[in-house]
Coordinates of C-alpha atoms in Angstrom, one line a residue:
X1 CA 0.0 0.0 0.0
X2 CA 1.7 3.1 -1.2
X3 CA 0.1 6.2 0.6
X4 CA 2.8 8.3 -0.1
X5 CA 2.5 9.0 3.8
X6 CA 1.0 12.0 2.8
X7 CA -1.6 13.4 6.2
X8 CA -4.4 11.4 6.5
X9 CA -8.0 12.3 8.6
X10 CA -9.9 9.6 10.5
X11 CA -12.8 10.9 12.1
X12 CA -14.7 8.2 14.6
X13 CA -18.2 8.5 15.3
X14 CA -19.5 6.7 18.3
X15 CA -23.2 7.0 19.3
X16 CA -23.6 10.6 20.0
X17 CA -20.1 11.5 19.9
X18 CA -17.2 11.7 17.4
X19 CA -13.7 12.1 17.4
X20 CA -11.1 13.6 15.1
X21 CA -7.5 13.4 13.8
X22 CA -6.3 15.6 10.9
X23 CA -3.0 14.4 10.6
X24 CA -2.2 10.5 11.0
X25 CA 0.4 8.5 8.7
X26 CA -0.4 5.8 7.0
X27 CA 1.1 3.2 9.6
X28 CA -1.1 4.8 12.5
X29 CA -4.1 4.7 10.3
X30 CA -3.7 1.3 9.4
X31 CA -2.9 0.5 12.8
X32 CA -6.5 2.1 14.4
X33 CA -8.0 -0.1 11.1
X34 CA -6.8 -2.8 12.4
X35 CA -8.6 -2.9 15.7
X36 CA -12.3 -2.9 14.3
X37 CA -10.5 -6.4 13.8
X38 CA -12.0 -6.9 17.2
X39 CA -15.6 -6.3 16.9
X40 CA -15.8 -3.7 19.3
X41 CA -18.6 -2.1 20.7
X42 CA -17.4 1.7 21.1
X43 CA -14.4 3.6 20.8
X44 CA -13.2 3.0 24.2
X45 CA -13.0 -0.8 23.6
X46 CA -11.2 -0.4 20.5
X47 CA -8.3 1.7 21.8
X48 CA -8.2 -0.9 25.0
X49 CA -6.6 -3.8 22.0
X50 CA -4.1 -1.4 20.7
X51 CA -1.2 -3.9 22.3
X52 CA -2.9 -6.8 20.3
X53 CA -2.1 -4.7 16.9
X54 CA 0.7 -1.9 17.2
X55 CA 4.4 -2.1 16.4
X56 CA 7.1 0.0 16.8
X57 CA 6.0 1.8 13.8
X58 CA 3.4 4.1 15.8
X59 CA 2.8 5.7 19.2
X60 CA 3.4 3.5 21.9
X61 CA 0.2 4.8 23.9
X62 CA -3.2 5.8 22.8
X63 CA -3.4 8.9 24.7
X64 CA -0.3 9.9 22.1
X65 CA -3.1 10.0 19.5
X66 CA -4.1 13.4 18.7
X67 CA -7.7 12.9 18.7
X68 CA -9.9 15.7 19.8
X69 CA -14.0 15.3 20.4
X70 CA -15.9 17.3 17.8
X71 CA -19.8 17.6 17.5
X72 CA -20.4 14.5 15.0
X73 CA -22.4 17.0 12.5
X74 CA -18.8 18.9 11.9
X75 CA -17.2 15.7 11.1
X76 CA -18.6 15.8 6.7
X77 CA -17.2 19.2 7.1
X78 CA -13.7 18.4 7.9
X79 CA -13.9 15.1 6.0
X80 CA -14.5 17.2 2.7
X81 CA -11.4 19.8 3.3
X82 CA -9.0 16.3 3.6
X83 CA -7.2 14.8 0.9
X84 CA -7.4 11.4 1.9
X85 CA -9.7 10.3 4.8
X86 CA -10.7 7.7 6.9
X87 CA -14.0 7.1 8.9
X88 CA -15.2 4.2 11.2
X89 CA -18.6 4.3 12.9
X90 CA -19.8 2.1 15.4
X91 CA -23.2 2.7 15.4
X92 CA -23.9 1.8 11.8
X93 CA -20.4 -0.8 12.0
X94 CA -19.3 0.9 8.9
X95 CA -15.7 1.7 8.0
X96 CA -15.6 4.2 5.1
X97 CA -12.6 5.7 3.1
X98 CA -12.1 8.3 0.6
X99 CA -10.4 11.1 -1.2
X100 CA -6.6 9.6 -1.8
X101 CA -6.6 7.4 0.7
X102 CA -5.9 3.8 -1.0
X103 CA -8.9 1.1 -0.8
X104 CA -8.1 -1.3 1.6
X105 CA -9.7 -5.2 1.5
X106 CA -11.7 -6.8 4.2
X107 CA -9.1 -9.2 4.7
X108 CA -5.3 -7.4 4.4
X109 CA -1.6 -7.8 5.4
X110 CA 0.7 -5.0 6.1
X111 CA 4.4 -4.9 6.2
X112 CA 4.9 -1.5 8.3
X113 CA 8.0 0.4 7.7
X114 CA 9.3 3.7 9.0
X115 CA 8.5 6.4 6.7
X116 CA 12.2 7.9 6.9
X117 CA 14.7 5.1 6.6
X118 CA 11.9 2.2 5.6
X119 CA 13.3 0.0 8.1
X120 CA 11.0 -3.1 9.1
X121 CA 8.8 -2.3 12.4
X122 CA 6.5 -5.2 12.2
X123 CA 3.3 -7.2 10.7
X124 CA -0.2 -6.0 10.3
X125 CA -3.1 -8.2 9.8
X126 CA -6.4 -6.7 9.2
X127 CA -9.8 -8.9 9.3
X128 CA -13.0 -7.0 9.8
X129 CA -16.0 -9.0 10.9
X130 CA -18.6 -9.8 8.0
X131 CA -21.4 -7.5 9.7
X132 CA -18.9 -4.5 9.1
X133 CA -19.7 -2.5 5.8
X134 CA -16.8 -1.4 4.2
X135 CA -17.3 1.4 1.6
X136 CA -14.6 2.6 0.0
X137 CA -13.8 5.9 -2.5
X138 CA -17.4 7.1 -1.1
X139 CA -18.5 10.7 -0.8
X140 CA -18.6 12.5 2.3
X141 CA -22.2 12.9 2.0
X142 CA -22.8 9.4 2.5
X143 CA -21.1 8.8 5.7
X144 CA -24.8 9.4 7.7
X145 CA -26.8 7.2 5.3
X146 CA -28.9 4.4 7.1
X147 CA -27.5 0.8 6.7
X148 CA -27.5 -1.1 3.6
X149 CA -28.3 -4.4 5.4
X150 CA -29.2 -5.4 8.8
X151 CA -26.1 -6.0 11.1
X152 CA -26.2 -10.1 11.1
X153 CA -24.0 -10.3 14.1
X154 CA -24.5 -14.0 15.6
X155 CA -25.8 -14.0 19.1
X156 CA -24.4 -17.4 21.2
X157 CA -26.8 -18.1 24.2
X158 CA -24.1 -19.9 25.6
X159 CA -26.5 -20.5 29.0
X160 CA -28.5 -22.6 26.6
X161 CA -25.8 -24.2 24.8
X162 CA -23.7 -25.5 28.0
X163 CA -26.2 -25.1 30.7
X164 CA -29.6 -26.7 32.2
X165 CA -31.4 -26.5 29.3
X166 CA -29.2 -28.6 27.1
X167 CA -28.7 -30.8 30.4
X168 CA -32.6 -31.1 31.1
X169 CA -33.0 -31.8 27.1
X170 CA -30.2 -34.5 27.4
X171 CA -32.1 -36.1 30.9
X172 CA -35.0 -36.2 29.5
X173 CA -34.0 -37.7 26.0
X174 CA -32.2 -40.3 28.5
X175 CA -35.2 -40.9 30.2
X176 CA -37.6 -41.5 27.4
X177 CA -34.8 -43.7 25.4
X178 CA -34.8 -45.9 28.7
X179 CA -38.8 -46.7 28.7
X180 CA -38.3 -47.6 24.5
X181 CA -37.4 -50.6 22.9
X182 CA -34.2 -49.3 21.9
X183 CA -32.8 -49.4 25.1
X184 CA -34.1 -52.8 25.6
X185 CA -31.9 -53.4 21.9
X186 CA -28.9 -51.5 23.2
X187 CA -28.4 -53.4 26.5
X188 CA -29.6 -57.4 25.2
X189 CA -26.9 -56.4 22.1
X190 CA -24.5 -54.9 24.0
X191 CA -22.9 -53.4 21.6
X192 CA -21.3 -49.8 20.9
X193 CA -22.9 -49.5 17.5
X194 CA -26.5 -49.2 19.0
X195 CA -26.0 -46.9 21.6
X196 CA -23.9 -44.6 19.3
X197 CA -26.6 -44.5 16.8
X198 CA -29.0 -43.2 20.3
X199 CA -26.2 -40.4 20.6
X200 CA -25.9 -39.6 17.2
X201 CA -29.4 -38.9 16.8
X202 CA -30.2 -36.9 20.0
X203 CA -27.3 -34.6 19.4
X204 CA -29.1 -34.3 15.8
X205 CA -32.1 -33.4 17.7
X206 CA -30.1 -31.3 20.0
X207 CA -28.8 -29.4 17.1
X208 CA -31.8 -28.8 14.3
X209 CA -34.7 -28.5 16.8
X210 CA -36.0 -25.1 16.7
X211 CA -36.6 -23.7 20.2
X212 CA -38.8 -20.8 22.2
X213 CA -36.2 -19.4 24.2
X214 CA -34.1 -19.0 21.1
X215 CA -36.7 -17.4 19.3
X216 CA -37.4 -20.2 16.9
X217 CA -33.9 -20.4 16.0
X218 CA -31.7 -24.0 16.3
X219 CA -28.9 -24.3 18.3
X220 CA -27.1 -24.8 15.0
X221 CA -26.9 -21.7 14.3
X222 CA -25.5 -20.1 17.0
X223 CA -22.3 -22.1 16.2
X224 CA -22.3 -20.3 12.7
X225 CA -21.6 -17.1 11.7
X226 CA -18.3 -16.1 12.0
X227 CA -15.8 -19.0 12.2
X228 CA -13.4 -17.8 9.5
X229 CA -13.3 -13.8 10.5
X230 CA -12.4 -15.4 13.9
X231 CA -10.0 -17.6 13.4
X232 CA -8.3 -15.5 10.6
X233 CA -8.1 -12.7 13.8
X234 CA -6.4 -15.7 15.9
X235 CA -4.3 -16.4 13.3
X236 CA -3.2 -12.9 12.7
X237 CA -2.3 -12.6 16.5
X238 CA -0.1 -16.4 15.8
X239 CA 1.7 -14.6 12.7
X240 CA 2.2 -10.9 15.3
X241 CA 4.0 -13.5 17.9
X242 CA 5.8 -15.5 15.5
X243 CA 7.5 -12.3 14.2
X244 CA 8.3 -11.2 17.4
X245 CA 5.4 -9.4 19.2
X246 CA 3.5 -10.6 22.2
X247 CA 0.9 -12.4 23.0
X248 CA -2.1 -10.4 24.0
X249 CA -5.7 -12.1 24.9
X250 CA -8.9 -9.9 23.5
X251 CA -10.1 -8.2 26.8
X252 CA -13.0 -10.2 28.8
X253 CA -14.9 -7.2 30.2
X254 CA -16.6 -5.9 26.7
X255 CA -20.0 -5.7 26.0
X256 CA -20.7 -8.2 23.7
X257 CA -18.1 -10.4 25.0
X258 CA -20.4 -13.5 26.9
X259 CA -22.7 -13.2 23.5
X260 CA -19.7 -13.1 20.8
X261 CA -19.8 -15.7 17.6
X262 CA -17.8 -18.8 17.9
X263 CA -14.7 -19.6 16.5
X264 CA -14.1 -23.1 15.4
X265 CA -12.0 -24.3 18.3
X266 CA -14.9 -23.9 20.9
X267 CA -17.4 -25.0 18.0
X268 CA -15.1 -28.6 17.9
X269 CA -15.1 -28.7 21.5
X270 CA -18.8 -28.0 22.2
X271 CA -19.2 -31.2 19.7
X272 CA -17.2 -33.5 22.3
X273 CA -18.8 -31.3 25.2
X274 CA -22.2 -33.3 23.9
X275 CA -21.1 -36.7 23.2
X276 CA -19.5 -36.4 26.5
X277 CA -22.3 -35.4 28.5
X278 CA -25.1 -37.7 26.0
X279 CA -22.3 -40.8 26.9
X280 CA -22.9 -39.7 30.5
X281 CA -26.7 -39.9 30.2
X282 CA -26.3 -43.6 28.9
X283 CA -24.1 -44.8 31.9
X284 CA -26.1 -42.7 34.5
X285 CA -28.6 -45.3 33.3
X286 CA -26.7 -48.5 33.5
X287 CA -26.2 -47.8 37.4
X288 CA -28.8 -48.9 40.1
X289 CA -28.9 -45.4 41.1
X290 CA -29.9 -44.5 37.1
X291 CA -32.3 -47.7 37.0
X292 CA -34.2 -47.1 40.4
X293 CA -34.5 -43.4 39.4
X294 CA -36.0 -43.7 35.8
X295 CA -38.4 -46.2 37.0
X296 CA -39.7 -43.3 39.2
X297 CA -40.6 -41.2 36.2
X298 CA -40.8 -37.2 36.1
X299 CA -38.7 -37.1 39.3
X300 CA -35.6 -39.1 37.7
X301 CA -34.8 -35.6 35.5
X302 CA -33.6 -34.0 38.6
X303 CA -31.6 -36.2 39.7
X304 CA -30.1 -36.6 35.8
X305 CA -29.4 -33.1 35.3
X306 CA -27.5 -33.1 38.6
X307 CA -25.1 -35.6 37.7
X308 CA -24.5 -33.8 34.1
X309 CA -23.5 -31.1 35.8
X310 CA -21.2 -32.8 37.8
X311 CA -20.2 -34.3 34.8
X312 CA -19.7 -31.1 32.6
X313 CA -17.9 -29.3 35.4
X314 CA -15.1 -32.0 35.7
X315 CA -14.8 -32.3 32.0
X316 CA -14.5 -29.0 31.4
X317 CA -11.6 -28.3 33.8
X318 CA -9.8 -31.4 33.2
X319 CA -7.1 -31.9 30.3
X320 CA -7.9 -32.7 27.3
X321 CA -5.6 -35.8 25.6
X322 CA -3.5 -34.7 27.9
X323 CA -3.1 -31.3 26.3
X324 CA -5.3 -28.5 27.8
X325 CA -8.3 -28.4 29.4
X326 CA -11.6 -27.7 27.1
X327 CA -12.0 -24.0 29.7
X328 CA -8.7 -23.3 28.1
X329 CA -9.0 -23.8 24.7
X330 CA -12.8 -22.4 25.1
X331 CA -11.5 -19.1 26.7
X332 CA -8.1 -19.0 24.0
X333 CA -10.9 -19.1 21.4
X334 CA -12.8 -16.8 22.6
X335 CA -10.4 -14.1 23.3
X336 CA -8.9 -14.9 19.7
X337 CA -5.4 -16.2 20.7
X338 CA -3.7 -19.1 19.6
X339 CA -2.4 -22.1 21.8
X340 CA 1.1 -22.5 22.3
X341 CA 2.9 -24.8 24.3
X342 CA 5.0 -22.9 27.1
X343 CA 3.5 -19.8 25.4
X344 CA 2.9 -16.8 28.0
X345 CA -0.6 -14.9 27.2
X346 CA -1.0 -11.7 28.6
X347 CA -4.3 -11.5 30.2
X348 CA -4.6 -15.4 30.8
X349 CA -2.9 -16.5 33.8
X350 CA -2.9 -20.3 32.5
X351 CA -0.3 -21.4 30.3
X352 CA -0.7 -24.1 28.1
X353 CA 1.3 -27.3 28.4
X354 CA 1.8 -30.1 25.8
X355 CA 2.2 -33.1 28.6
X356 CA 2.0 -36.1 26.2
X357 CA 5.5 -35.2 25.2
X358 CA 7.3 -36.6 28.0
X359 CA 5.7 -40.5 27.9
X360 CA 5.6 -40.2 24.3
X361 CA 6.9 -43.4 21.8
X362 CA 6.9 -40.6 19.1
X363 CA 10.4 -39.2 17.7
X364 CA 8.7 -36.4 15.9
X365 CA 6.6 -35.3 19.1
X366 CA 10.5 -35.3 20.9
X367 CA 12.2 -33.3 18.1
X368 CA 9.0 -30.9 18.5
X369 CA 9.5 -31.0 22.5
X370 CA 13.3 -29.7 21.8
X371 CA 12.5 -27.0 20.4
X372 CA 13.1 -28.0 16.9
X373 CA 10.0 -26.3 15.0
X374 CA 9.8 -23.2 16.8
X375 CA 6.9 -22.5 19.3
X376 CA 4.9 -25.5 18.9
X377 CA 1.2 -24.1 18.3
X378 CA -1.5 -26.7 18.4
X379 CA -5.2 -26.5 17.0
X380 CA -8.4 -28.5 16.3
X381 CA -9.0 -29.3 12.8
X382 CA -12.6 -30.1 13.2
X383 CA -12.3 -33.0 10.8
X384 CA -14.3 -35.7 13.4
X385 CA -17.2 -33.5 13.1
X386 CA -17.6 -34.9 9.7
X387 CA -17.3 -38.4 10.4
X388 CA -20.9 -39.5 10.9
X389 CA -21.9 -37.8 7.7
X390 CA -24.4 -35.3 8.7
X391 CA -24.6 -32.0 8.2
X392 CA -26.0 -31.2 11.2
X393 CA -22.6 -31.4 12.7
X394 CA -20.9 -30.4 9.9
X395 CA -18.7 -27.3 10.1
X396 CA -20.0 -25.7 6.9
X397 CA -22.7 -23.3 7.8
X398 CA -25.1 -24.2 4.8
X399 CA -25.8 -27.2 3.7
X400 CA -24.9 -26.7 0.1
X401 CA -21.7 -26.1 0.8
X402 CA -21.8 -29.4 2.7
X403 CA -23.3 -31.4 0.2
X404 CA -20.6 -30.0 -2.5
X405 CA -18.4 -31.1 -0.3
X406 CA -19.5 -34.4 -0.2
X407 CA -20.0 -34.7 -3.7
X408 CA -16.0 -34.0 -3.9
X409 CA -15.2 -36.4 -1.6
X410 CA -17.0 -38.7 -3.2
X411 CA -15.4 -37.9 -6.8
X412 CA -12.0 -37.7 -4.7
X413 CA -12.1 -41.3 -3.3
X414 CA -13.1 -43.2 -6.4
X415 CA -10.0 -41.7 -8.8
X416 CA -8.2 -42.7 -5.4
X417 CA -9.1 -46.3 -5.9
X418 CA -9.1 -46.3 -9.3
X419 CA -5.8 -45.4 -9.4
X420 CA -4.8 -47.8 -6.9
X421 CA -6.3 -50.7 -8.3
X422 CA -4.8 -49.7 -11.7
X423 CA -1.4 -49.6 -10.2
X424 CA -1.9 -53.2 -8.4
X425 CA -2.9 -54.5 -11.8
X426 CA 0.0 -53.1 -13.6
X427 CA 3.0 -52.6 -10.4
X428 CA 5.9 -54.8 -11.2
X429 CA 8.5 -54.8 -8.6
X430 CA 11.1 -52.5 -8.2
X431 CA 14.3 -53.3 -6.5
X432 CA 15.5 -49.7 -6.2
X433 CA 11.8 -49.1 -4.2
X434 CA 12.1 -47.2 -0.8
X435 CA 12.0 -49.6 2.0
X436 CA 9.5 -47.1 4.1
X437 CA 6.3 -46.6 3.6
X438 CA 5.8 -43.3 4.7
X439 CA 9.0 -41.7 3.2
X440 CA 9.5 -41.3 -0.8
X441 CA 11.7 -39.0 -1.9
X442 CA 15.5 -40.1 -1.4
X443 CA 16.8 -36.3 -0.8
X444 CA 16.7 -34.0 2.5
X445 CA 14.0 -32.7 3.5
X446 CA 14.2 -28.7 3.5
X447 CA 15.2 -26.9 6.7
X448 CA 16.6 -30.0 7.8
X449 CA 20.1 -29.3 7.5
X450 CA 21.5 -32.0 10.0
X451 CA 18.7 -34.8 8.8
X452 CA 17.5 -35.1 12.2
X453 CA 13.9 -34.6 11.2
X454 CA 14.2 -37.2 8.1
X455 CA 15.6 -39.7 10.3
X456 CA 12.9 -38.8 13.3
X457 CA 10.3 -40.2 10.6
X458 CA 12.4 -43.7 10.0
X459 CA 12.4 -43.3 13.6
X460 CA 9.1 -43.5 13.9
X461 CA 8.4 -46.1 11.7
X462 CA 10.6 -48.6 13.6
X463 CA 8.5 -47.9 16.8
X464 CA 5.5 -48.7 14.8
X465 CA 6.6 -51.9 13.5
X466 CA 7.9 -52.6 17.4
X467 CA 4.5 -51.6 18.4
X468 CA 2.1 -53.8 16.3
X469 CA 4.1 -56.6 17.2
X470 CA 3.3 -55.5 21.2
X471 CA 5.6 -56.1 24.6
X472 CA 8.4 -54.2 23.1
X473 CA 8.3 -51.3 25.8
X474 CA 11.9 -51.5 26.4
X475 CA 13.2 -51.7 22.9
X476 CA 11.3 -48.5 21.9
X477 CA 12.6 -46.6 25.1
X478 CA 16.2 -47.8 24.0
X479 CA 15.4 -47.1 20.3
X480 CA 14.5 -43.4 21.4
X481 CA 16.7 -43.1 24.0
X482 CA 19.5 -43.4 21.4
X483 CA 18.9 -41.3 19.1
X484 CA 17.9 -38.4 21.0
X485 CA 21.6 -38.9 22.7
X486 CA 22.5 -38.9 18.9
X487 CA 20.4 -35.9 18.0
X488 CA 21.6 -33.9 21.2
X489 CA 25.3 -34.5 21.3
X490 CA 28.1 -32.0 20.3
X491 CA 30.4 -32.6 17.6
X492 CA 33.1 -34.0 19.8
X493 CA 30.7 -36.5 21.5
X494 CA 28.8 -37.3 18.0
X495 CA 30.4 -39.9 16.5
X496 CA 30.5 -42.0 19.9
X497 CA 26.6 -41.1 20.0
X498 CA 26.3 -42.2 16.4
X499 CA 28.0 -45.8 17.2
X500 CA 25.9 -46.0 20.1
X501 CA 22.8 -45.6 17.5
X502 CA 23.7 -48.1 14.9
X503 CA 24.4 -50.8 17.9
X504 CA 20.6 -50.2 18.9
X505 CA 19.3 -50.5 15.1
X506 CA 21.6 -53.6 14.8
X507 CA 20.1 -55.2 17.6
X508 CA 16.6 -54.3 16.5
X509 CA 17.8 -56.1 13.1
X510 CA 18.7 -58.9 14.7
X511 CA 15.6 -59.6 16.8
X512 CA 13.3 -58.6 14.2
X513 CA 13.8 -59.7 10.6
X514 CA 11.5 -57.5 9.0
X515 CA 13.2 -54.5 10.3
X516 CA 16.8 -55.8 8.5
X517 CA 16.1 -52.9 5.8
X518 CA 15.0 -50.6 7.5
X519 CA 17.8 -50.5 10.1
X520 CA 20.0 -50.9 7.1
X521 CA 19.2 -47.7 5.9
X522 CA 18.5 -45.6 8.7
X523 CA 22.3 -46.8 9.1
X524 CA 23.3 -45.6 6.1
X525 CA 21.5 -42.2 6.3
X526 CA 23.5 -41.9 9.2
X527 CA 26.7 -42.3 7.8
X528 CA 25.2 -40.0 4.8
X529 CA 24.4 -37.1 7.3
X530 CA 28.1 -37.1 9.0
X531 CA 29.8 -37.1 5.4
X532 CA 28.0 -33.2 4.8
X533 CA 29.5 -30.2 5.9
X534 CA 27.7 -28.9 8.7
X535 CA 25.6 -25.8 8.4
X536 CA 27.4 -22.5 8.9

């Protein structure tokens, strides 16, 4: 964006009050952009995330900004006599530029530099929330026209979404599934299948029934609305730390915060929030307590909902997969900052830990407990939300979308298996063929200077083979044992390390005859990585 950092006005209009600045540069302007990012209410909430969003590249406080309060009538006025100009108004959520200021996109990067020596200063993400209007190369005399849509802001009820009313729903589904000949099915059958069919189809319910206190709306759709803005804003403040800034939560204390759209992390978790709690109805009714209370009718549901709360209250606080707890990831999500492990976040007093790492059989989860990658930043891809094929839980908001999506899929996996069955019909064996079967290409991998990563995967699949064949605990703690010694040691102590290494993969050889290749050539890989010069 080339503004020619040539003055700039922004005038702010805020209910029944406006503000003014007559001379900004471009990288302040930007900057202020940058925090409708937020959804905020007001003025006041917006300056309260300049932390979240400014560099080095603008004024380190907002009361440096030389904004005075003007009657909001006088703002066309001095918007007209500018040569390039900015306004944002919270009322209408409308940002609006003109004059020679340079459109901007909804969605926009910035690479700030100082307007005298264009040195670097930092990264600027911009994502403005799809109820915003953005209007650009507009007249002054539209600034004060009404709306040209309704502001679709998604409202979460999240009382109704996590609280008695999903539990009593859940209790009494529970209850009426007990008295049916279902249940009677589900417990002669035993099986897993026909009880999660029951919990497949009262989340369903759960999900796509419209309800009173929602005002006719489905749960659904209070999960919708605003996944990508949010997660692009989460992502932007990922990016911010990655090149060097903090890490800054979204304040807890705004207006709209205990209504504000989901992001996709608490909408994957609030998906395993109901098949926990819906599993939880099921055993409550295996139990004598469950069994002499449903046979009591009406009565039973207070009893139900009290264990679900128990229930939802321990899950809630308790790690997840032994990463975080669902509160954590919930409230990360919320307050639009990324997870990462050992990661300090201003504003939350809980840090996240990735636990699994220290009992893990995985060489790759070591390498990324080292320190190898960076900041190891970890996220929900949603994907098991589309295993049971329903849209209802799908994360695509409409179903078209879902149903072209399926349709790819569909298309996707039969070339797949076309192509694989044509390549089993025509596949002669090659001797020169890679002897793993997760690793194709013969040369380094890229950043990997030392091959530690590459050999982390051959790594890995040794333990795998060691695994499937089960009892073989102590050969996969030597296996990994070694070669982080290996990986770890200083060039004087790397070549003993490196002996130590190919002993352990010998052995493994020995013992297990379908690891004779593989060993081989980790081996040689080995000796491969200590013929190149190291890296500078």
């Amino acid at each position: 964006m080339d503004q020619e950092n040539q003055d700039i006005t922004l005038a702010v209009l805020d209910s029944a009050n406006a503000w003014i600045a007559e001379s900004l540069d471009e990288n302040t302007v930007l900057t202020i952009i940058a925090l409708i990012s937020e959804d905020p209410t007001n003025w006041q909430e917006a300056l309260s995330v300049w932390p979240r969003y400014r560099s080095s590249a603008v004024c380190e406080s907002t009361s440096e900004l030389p904004f005075e309060e003007i009657e909001p009538a006088a703002v066309r006025e001095s918007i007209e006599a500018a040569a390039g100009w900015v306004v944002i108004d919270f009322t209408r959520k409308r940002l609006s530029t003109g004059g020679d200021f340079e459109a901007i996109d909804r969605d926009a990067a910035f690479r700030l530099e100082q307007a005298d020596d264009s040195d670097f200063t930092g990264h600027l993400s911009i994502h403005l929330p799809p109820w915003w209007e953005l209007v650009s190369d507009t007249a002054p005399a539209n600034l004060f026209q009404a709306r040209q849509s309704p502001i679709p802001r998604p409202i979460v009820d999240r009382e109704i979404l996590y609280g008695d009313a999903f539990l009593t729903f859940v209790a009494k589904r529970a209850l009426e599934v007990f008295h049916s000949d279902d249940w009677t099915k589900c417990v002669q059958g035993n099986t897993q299948r026909d009880r999660y069919a029951l919990t497949v189809a009262a989340h369903k319910d759960w999900l796509m029934t419209p309800r009173e206190d929602l005002g006719g709306r489905i749960p659904r759709q209070m999960l919708h609305g605003a996944i990508d803005w949010a997660n692009k804003v989460t992502e932007g403040q990922q990016s911010r730390y990655e090149n060097g800034g903090p890490m800054i939560a979204a304040p807890d204390d705004w207006q709209g915060y205990s209504t504000a759209p989901m992001g996709s992390q608490e909408m994957c978790i609030y998906f395993d929030f109901c098949r926990e709690i819906l599993g939880a109805g099921w055993e409550w009714l295996e139990t004598e307590q469950g069994k002499q209370a449903a046979n009591r009718g009406e009565s039973a549901v207070t009893d139900l909902v009290a264990f679900l709360g128990e229930i939802k209250e321990n899950w809630l606080t308790s790690p997840l997969e032994g990463g975080p707890s669902p509160n954590f990831v919930i409230e990360c999500d919320r307050r639009r900052v990324p997870i990462g492990d050992g990661v300090h976040i201003e504003g939350i007093d809980a840090v996240a830990t990735t636990s699994h790492q220290g009992d893990c059989d995985c060489p790759i989860c070591a390498l990324m407990a080292d320190g190898m990658f960076g900041t190891s930043f970890s996220s929900i891809d949603g994907h098991h939300l589309e295993l049971d094929d329903e849209f209802a839980f799908s994360m695509h908001e409409s179903q078209e979308e879902w149903e072209d999506e399926q349709g790819s899929y569909q298309i996707f996996e039969a070339t797949i298996n076309a192509q694989e069955s044509h390549r089993k019909e025509t596949a002669k064996p090659d001797p020169l063929a890679s002897v793993w079967t997760g690793i194709r290409d013969p040369r380094a991998i890229p950043g990997d200077p030392l091959g530690h990563l590459k050999m982390a995967f051959m790594v890995a699949e040794i333990v795998s083979v060691l695994q499937d064949r089960g009892n073989r605990q102590t050969e996969i703690k030597d296996l990994n044992y070694a070669f982080a010694v290996y990986r770890r040691a200083k060039p004087p102590e790397a070549k003993k390390a490196k002996k130590k290494f190919k002993r352990i993969l010998e052995r493994l050889a020995k013992s297990h005859p379908e690891l004779v290749s593989r060993s081989a050539d980790l081996q040689s890989y080995l000796d491969e990585a200590h013929r190149r010069p190291l890296p500078l």
